[in-house]
Tab-separated table of C-alpha atoms in Angstrom:
chain	number	residue	atom	x	y	z
A	222	MET	CA	-6.790	10.268	116.780
A	223	LYS	CA	-5.801	13.801	116.577
A	224	ALA	CA	-7.409	16.076	114.055
A	225	SER	CA	-4.072	16.930	112.412
A	226	THR	CA	-3.229	13.296	111.895
A	227	PHE	CA	-6.650	12.634	110.325
A	228	GLN	CA	-6.228	15.563	107.981
A	229	THR	CA	-2.781	14.326	107.000
A	230	LEU	CA	-4.238	10.893	106.290
A	231	ILE	CA	-7.034	12.356	104.178
A	232	ILE	CA	-4.603	14.511	102.225
A	233	GLY	CA	-2.377	11.500	101.611
A	234	LEU	CA	-5.310	9.447	100.352
A	235	LEU	CA	-6.353	12.312	98.090
A	236	CYS	CA	-2.819	12.557	96.735
A	237	LEU	CA	-2.759	8.817	96.055
A	238	ALA	CA	-6.126	9.028	94.334
A	239	ALA	CA	-4.988	12.006	92.259
A	240	ALA	CA	-1.788	10.185	91.293
A	241	GLY	CA	-3.759	7.088	90.269
A	242	LEU	CA	-6.215	9.185	88.335
A	243	SER	CA	-3.372	11.016	86.591
A	244	GLY	CA	-1.743	7.724	85.654
A	245	GLY	CA	-5.016	6.416	84.254
A	246	LEU	CA	-5.593	9.606	82.261
A	247	TYR	CA	-2.060	9.430	80.869
A	248	ASN	CA	-2.586	5.818	79.813
A	249	GLN	CA	-5.885	6.770	78.179
A	250	TYR	CA	-4.172	9.680	76.406
A	251	GLN	CA	-1.443	7.380	75.062
A	252	ARG	CA	-4.097	4.923	73.925
A	253	VAL	CA	-6.036	7.645	72.156
A	254	THR	CA	-2.808	8.896	70.528
A	255	GLU	CA	-1.998	5.389	69.291
A	256	LEU	CA	-5.541	5.006	67.958
A	257	GLN	CA	-5.296	8.362	66.178
A	258	SER	CA	-1.944	7.376	64.643
A	259	ALA	CA	-3.348	4.022	63.515
A	260	ASN	CA	-6.425	5.781	62.148
A	261	THR	CA	-4.178	8.191	60.200
A	262	GLN	CA	-2.230	5.280	58.707
A	263	HIS	CA	-5.479	3.544	57.776
A	264	LEU	CA	-6.710	6.724	56.115
A	265	GLN	CA	-3.456	7.042	54.150
A	266	THR	CA	-3.712	3.391	53.107
A	267	LEU	CA	-7.317	3.962	52.116
A	268	ASP	CA	-6.336	7.046	50.051
A	269	THR	CA	-3.608	5.016	48.305
A	270	LEU	CA	-6.061	2.218	47.541
A	271	GLN	CA	-8.562	4.784	46.270
A	272	ARG	CA	-5.960	6.337	43.956
A	273	ASP	CA	-4.908	2.898	42.708
A	274	SER	CA	-8.556	2.041	42.128
A	275	ASN	CA	-9.112	5.267	40.172
A	276	ALA	CA	-5.973	4.667	38.100
A	277	LEU	CA	-7.093	1.105	37.381
A	278	LYS	CA	-10.516	2.373	36.369
A	279	ASP	CA	-8.944	4.948	34.004
A	280	THR	CA	-6.745	2.253	32.471
A	281	GLN	CA	-9.758	0.005	32.009
A	282	GLU	CA	-11.659	2.812	30.251
A	283	LYS	CA	-8.680	3.525	27.971
A	284	LEU	CA	-8.432	-0.165	27.103
A	285	GLN	CA	-12.138	-0.242	26.317
A	286	TYR	CA	-11.775	2.778	23.990
A	287	ALA	CA	-8.697	1.219	22.348
A	288	LEU	CA	-10.561	-2.066	21.882
A	289	LYS	CA	-13.486	-0.182	20.332
A	290	ASP	CA	-11.169	1.692	17.945
A	291	LEU	CA	-9.418	-1.562	17.014
A	292	LYS	CA	-12.776	-3.194	16.290
A	293	GLN	CA	-13.720	-0.259	14.041
A	294	VAL	CA	-10.386	-0.551	12.194
A	295	VAL	CA	-10.922	-4.287	11.694
A	296	ASP	CA	-14.480	-3.722	10.467
A	297	THR	CA	-13.298	-0.982	8.092
A	298	GLY	CA	-10.505	-3.224	6.783
A	299	GLU	CA	-12.983	-6.038	6.155
A	300	GLN	CA	-15.317	-3.655	4.306
A	301	GLN	CA	-12.445	-2.338	2.183
A	302	ALA	CA	-11.299	-5.886	1.427
A	303	ASN	CA	-14.839	-6.891	0.448
A	304	THR	CA	-15.016	-3.849	-1.842
A	305	LEU	CA	-11.503	-4.213	-3.276
A	306	ASP	CA	-11.607	-7.937	-4.096
A	307	PRO	CA	-14.361	-7.654	-6.755
A	308	MET	CA	-12.606	-4.589	-8.224
A	309	LEU	CA	-9.312	-6.508	-8.490
A	310	ASP	CA	-11.097	-9.425	-10.132
A	311	GLN	CA	-12.804	-7.078	-12.588
A	312	TRP	CA	-9.512	-5.317	-13.397
A	313	ALA	CA	-7.759	-8.646	-13.940
A	314	GLN	CA	-10.559	-9.758	-16.263
A	315	GLU	CA	-10.448	-6.482	-18.206
A	316	ILE	CA	-6.661	-6.659	-18.553
A	317	GLN	CA	-6.898	-10.266	-19.731
A	318	GLU	CA	-9.539	-9.268	-22.290
A	319	LEU	CA	-7.276	-6.450	-23.483
A	320	ARG	CA	-4.351	-8.861	-23.837
A	321	ASP	CA	-6.479	-11.382	-25.717
A	322	GLY	CA	-7.755	-8.639	-28.010
A	323	LEU	CA	-4.249	-7.343	-28.640
A	324	ALA	CA	-2.973	-10.836	-29.353
A	325	GLY	CA	-5.854	-11.416	-31.774
A	326	ARG	CA	-5.244	-8.148	-33.597
A	327	ALA	CA	-1.512	-8.821	-33.808
A	328	THR	CA	-2.142	-12.275	-35.283
A	329	ALA	CA	-4.599	-10.910	-37.861
A	330	ALA	CA	-2.157	-8.157	-38.832
A	331	ASP	CA	0.654	-10.672	-39.265
A	332	LEU	CA	-1.545	-12.847	-41.450
A	333	THR	CA	-2.577	-9.865	-43.543
A	334	ALA	CA	1.029	-8.795	-44.080
A	335	LEU	CA	2.064	-12.353	-44.940
A	336	GLN	CA	-0.765	-12.680	-47.437
A	337	ALA	CA	0.212	-9.375	-49.085
A	338	ARG	CA	3.824	-10.527	-49.403
A	339	LEU	CA	2.736	-13.835	-50.961
A	340	GLU	CA	0.531	-12.052	-53.481
A	341	HIS	CA	3.412	-9.729	-54.355
A	342	VAL	CA	5.790	-12.660	-54.921
A	343	GLU	CA	3.203	-14.466	-57.048
A	344	GLN	CA	2.718	-11.346	-59.161
A	345	GLN	CA	6.470	-11.034	-59.676
A	346	LEU	CA	6.694	-14.677	-60.805
A	347	LEU	CA	3.792	-14.162	-63.181
A	348	ASP	CA	5.433	-11.059	-64.674
A	349	LEU	CA	8.674	-12.938	-65.213
A	350	ARG	CA	6.913	-15.754	-67.042
A	351	THR	CA	4.855	-13.531	-69.329
A	352	LYS	CA	7.479	-10.838	-70.023
A	353	PRO	CA	9.234	-11.323	-73.445
A	354	SER	CA	12.994	-11.512	-73.453
A	355	SER	CA	14.589	-8.283	-74.678
A	356	PRO	CA	18.122	-7.840	-76.047
A	357	ALA	CA	20.686	-6.852	-73.570
A	358	PRO	CA	21.370	-3.125	-73.735
A	359	THR	CA	24.715	-1.869	-74.906
A	360	PRO	CA	27.030	-0.437	-72.291
A	361	SER	CA	26.646	3.036	-73.789
A	362	ALA	CA	22.874	2.841	-73.710
A	363	SER	CA	22.615	1.348	-70.288
A	364	LYS	CA	21.666	3.751	-67.553
A	365	PRO	CA	22.300	3.136	-63.923
A	366	LYS	CA	19.129	2.327	-62.100
A	367	LYS	CA	18.365	3.799	-58.807
A	368	THR	CA	18.198	1.117	-56.184
A	369	ALA	CA	15.169	1.526	-53.994
A	370	ARG	CA	15.968	1.587	-50.329
A	371	PRO	CA	14.234	-1.213	-48.528
A	372	LYS	CA	11.778	-0.098	-45.917
A	373	PRO	CA	12.882	-0.871	-42.383
A	374	ALA	CA	11.216	-3.943	-40.990
A	375	GLN	CA	8.622	-3.303	-38.307
A	376	LEU	CA	9.602	-5.087	-35.104
A	377	SER	CA	7.147	-6.613	-32.696
A	378	PRO	CA	7.606	-5.408	-29.121
A	379	PRO	CA	8.476	-8.115	-26.602
A	380	PHE	CA	5.564	-6.976	-24.426
A	381	SER	CA	1.866	-6.189	-24.646
A	382	VAL	CA	0.663	-2.593	-24.700
A	383	LEU	CA	-2.347	-2.472	-22.365
A	384	SER	CA	-3.532	1.117	-22.067
A	385	VAL	CA	-2.564	4.727	-21.359
A	386	GLU	CA	-2.808	5.861	-17.733
A	387	SER	CA	-2.789	9.425	-16.355
A	388	ARG	CA	-0.911	10.153	-13.129
A	389	GLY	CA	-0.626	13.715	-11.837
A	390	GLY	CA	-1.495	15.191	-15.228
A	391	GLU	CA	1.135	13.089	-17.055
A	392	ARG	CA	0.508	10.162	-19.401
A	393	PHE	CA	2.065	6.759	-18.836
A	394	LEU	CA	2.023	3.674	-21.048
A	395	ALA	CA	0.928	0.473	-19.294
A	396	VAL	CA	2.825	-2.589	-20.589
A	397	ALA	CA	3.241	-6.189	-19.436
A	398	PRO	CA	5.026	-9.328	-20.683
A	399	HIS	CA	3.084	-11.395	-23.209
A	400	ASP	CA	2.814	-14.427	-20.935
A	401	SER	CA	2.006	-12.452	-17.777
A	402	ARG	CA	-1.101	-13.318	-15.784
A	403	SER	CA	-0.532	-11.076	-12.756
A	404	LEU	CA	-1.151	-7.398	-12.081
A	405	MET	CA	2.274	-7.285	-10.446
A	406	ASP	CA	3.857	-7.567	-13.916
A	407	VAL	CA	2.108	-4.443	-15.251
A	408	ARG	CA	4.533	-1.509	-15.549
A	409	LEU	CA	3.899	2.161	-16.315
A	410	LEU	CA	6.441	3.678	-18.713
A	411	HIS	CA	7.130	7.408	-18.874
A	412	SER	CA	8.979	9.106	-21.721
A	413	GLY	CA	12.660	8.139	-21.448
A	414	GLU	CA	12.013	4.875	-19.580
A	415	GLN	CA	12.444	1.485	-21.197
A	416	GLN	CA	11.196	-2.066	-21.058
A	417	GLY	CA	14.038	-4.342	-22.023
A	418	ALA	CA	15.781	-2.875	-25.098
A	419	TRP	CA	12.735	-0.767	-26.005
A	420	ARG	CA	12.967	2.839	-24.762
A	421	LEU	CA	9.841	4.987	-24.935
A	422	LYS	CA	10.658	8.234	-26.796
A	423	VAL	CA	7.293	9.868	-27.428
A	424	LEU	CA	3.790	8.989	-26.296
A	425	GLU	CA	1.445	10.347	-28.960
A	426	PRO	CA	-2.385	10.382	-28.793
A	427	ASN	CA	-2.783	7.179	-30.816
A	428	SER	CA	0.675	5.624	-30.884
A	429	ALA	CA	3.912	5.205	-28.966
A	430	ILE	CA	7.346	5.665	-30.545
A	431	PHE	CA	10.188	3.500	-29.213
A	432	ALA	CA	13.934	3.562	-29.770
A	433	VAL	CA	15.374	0.052	-30.119
A	434	GLY	CA	19.164	0.026	-30.120
A	435	ALA	CA	20.564	0.668	-33.586
A	436	GLN	CA	17.218	-0.077	-35.241
A	437	PRO	CA	15.014	2.709	-36.646
A	438	ASP	CA	12.369	4.085	-34.343
A	439	GLN	CA	9.463	1.696	-33.938
A	440	THR	CA	5.844	2.910	-33.819
A	441	VAL	CA	3.367	0.884	-31.797
A	442	GLN	CA	-0.321	1.649	-32.132
A	443	LEU	CA	-2.214	2.174	-28.892
A	444	PRO	CA	-5.257	0.055	-28.092
């Protein structure tokens, strides 16, 4: 074999080997590129999962804080209810005692007035029986008598006067129906307001003056 032919053969084999090596390197490069791309996608997926995990953790912490605040509100509400219930019971008892006292005083006053009227009538009957008959006066001697104006009858209000309350520096009169047993029926009257036909005109230190239709002004003593 000639030397030139052998060299040509060697060069050809080297070229084939270089071509095969180049093909293998290219395949390895493509494989590495695919692995890098897959690794990048995995990293992006991992970052997304990490962000979702952090967001979920933040939401969980917010829910825990909200649950804690809600528990505090519930505990505070229970404490206020436990404090308010005895106060409401005490107020209801005090109001009932005031109503009973007012009813008792009103009954005693009515009895006293009735007794005074009976004694007055009895005295008039006694005077008529014991007074001697006198001759009728002549028309010339008769003088017209002044007729005494009857005093206006004192009306009883159709409600119970409970107390005087102060709101914002102003005085209000607390009233309620006679047969009421609930705090919801208690009403605060300011000057100019009315309960039924009774309109509060003036709230004095010890009494309240009402206007009742065409009747004279009625004075109600405060408890």
